[in-house]
XYZ file of C-alpha atoms in Angstrom:
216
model
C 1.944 58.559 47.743
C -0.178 61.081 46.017
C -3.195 60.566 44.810
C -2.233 61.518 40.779
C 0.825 59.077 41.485
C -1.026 56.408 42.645
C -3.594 56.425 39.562
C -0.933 56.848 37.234
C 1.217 53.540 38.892
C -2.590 51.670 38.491
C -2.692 52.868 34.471
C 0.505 51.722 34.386
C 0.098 48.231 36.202
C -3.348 47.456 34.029
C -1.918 48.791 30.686
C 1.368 46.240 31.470
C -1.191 42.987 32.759
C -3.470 43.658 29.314
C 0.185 43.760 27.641
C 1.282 40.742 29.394
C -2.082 38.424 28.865
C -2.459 39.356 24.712
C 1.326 38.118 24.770
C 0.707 34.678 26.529
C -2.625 34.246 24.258
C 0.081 34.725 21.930
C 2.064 32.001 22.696
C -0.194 29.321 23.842
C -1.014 30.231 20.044
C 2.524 29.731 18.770
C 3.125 26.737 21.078
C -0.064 24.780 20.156
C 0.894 25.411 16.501
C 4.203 24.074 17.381
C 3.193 20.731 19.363
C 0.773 20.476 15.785
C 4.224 20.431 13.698
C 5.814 18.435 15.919
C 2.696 15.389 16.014
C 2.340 15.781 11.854
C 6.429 15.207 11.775
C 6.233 12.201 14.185
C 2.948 10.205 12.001
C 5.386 11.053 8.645
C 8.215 9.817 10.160
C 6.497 6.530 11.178
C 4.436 5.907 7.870
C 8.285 6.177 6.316
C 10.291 3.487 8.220
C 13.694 3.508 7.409
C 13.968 -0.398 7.579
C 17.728 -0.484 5.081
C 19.314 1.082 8.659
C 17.964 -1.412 10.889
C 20.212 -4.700 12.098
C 18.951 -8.102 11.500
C 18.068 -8.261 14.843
C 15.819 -5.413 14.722
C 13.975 -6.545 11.561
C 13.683 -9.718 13.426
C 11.999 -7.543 16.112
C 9.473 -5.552 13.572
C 8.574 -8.725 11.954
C 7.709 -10.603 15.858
C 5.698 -6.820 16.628
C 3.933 -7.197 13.289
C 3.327 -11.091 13.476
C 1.554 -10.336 17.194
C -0.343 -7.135 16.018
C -2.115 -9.147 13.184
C -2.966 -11.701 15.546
C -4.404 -9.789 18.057
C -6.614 -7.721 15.138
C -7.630 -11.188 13.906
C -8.542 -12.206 17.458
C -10.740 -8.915 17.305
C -12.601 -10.202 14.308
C -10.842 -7.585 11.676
C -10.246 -8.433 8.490
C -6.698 -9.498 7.482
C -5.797 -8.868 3.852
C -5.004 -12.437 2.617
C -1.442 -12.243 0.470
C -0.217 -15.691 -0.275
C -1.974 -18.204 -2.369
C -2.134 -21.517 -4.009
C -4.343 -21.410 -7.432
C -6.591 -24.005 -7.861
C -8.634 -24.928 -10.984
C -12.376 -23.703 -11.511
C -11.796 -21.642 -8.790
C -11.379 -18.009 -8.123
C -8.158 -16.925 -6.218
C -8.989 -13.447 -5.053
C -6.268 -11.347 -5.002
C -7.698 -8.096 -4.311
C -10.723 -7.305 -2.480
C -11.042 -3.783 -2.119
C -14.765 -2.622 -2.016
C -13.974 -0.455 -5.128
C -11.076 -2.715 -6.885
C -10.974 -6.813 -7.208
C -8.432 -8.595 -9.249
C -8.778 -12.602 -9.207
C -7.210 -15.401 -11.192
C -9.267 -18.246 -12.914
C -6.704 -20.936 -12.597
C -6.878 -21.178 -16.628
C -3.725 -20.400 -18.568
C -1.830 -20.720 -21.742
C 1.944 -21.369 -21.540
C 3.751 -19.548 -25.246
C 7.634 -19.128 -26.131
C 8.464 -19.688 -22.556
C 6.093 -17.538 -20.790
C 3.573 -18.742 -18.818
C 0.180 -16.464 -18.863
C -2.190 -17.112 -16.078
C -5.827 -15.794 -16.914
C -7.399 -13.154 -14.984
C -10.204 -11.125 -14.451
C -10.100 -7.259 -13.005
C -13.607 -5.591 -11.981
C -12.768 -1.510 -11.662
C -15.519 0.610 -9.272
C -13.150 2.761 -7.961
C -14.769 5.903 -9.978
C -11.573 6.569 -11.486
C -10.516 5.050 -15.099
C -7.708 2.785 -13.623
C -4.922 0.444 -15.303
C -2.788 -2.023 -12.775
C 1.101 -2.777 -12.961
C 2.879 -5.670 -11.897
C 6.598 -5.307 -9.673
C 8.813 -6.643 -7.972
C 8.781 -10.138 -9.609
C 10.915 -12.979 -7.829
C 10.289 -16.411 -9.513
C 12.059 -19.186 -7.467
C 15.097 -16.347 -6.527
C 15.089 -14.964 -10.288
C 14.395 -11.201 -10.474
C 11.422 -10.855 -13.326
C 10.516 -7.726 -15.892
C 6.745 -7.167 -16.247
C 4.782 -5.749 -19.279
C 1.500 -3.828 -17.727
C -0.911 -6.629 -15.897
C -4.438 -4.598 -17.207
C -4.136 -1.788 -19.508
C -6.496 1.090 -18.690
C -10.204 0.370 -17.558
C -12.827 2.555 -16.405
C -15.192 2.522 -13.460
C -17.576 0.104 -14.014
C -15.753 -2.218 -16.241
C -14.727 -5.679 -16.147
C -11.923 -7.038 -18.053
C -9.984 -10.365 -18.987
C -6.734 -10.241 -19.247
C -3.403 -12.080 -18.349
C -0.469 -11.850 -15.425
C 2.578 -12.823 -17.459
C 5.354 -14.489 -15.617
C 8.303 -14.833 -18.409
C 9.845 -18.447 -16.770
C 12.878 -18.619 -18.629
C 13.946 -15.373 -17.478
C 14.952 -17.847 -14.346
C 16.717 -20.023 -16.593
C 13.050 -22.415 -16.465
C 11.958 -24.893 -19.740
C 8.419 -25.329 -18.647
C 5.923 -23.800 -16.027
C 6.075 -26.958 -14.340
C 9.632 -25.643 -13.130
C 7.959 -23.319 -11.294
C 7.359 -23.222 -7.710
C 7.382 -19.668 -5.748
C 6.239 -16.412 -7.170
C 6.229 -13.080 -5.286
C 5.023 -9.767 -6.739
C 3.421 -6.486 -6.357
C 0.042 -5.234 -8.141
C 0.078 -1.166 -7.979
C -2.984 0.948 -9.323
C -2.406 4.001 -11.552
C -5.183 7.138 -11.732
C -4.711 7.374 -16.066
C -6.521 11.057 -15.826
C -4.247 11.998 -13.281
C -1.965 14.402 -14.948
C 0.997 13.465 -12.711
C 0.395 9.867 -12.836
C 0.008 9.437 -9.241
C -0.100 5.768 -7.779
C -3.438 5.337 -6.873
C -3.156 2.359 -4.552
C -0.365 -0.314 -3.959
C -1.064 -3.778 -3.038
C 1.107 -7.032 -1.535
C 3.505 -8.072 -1.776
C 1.519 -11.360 -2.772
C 2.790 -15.214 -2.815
C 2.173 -17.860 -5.816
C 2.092 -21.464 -5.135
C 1.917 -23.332 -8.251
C 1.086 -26.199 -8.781
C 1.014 -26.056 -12.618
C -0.234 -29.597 -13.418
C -3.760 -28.997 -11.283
C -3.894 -25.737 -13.573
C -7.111 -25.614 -16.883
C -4.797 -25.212 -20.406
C -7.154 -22.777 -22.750
C-alpha cells in the first residue's frame, strides 16, 4: 500500500476509535442513569405495598416476616415503637415518643352525653406549629367519627386536651362497656399551604379498664 493510503486508512481508524469511545462514555452514561431509575422505581414500589391483592395466606406470610424482623431488631437492642396499651391511673401512658413530638394520656377522664373523654397532654418541638388528628376508630368492632384530638400548637408548647371516643356510636350506655379501642394519631404542618401530613403514627391499641380510671 502506498504510503498517502496507509496514513489516510490510520486517520481514518483513530478518527472512528475516538468516535467509538465518546459513544460508549455515552452509554455507560445513559445506562447508569437507567439502573438509577430502575433502583428509585423498585424502593417506591416497596414503601407502597399493595397488601388489598395479596391472599390470606400471603398476609399471613408478611405478618410471620414482620413478627421475626422486630424480634431480631429487638434482639439487637433497637428500639421498638410500643403501640398497644392498658391506661392506668396516676400514670403516664406514652403514646408517642418522637424526640420532637410526645402525646401521653393521664388516665383522668370525664364521661358526658355518652362520650367518654380521656385527658391528655401533647408537648410539640417539632419546629413546626403542629395540630394532631385522630382515624381510623374501631371501638369493640364499631367504626368511630373523630372531632380533631389537639387543635393547632406551636413548637415549644404544651397543651391539655382530650381524645374523645363517642361510646354510643357502638350502641354502648357507659364507658364501662368498653373494652378494645384501635386508632390512628396523624400530624398536620398548619403553615403548610398544601396541608401536607406531617407524620402518621400507629395504629395504637386501648385496653380499658374504665373502673381503675381518675373521674375529674
Amino acid at each position: 500500500m502506498k504510503p498517502a493510503a496507509t496514513y489516510m486508512v490510520t486517520c481514518i481508524y483513530h478518527i472512528c476509535f475516538y468516535c467509538l469511545k465518546k459513544e460508549m462514555a455515552k452509554m455507560r452514561k445513559l445506562i447508569t442513569l437507567i439502573m438509577a431509575c430502575m433502583m428509585f422505581c423498585s424502593i417506591a414500589a416497596a414503601d407502597t405495598i399493595d397488601v388489598t391483592s395479596m391472599t390470606i395466606h400471603d398476609l399471613q406470610e408478611l405478618q410471620e416476616q414482620i413478627g421475626m424482623e422486630l424480634s431480631q431488631r429487638v434482639l439487637k437492642g433497637q428500639e421498638v415503637p410500643k403501640t398497644e396499651f392498658t391506661p392506668s391511673p396516676g400514670k403516664k401512658t406514652l403514646l408517642i415518643d418522637d424526640n420532637d413530638y410526645k402525646i401521653y394520656l393521664t388516665g383522668k377522664y370525664n364521661d358526658s352525653y355518652g362520650t367518654f373523654y380521656a385527658e391528655a397532654v401533647c408537648e410539640n418541638y417539632s419546629g413546626k406549629a403542629l395540630r394532631a388528628w385522630m382515624g381510623d376508630g374501631n371501638l369493640d368492632g364499631w367504626k368511630l367519627s373523630f372531632p380533631v384530638f389537639f387543635p393547632e400548637q406551636k413548637s415549644g408548647e404544651k397543651q391539655k386536651s382530650s381524645m374523645i371516643i363517642q361510646y354510643t356510636e357502638a350502641m354502648m350506655k357507659s364507658p364501662s362497656e368498653m373494652k378494645t379501642f384501635i386508632f390512628t394519631i396523624t400530624t398536620e404542618d398548619t403553615e403548610d399551604e398544601f396541608g401536607n401530613v406531617y407524620k402518621q403514627y400507629g395504629p395504637f391499641t386501648l385496653h380499658f379498664e374504665v373502673g381503675k380510671w381518675v373521674k375529674n
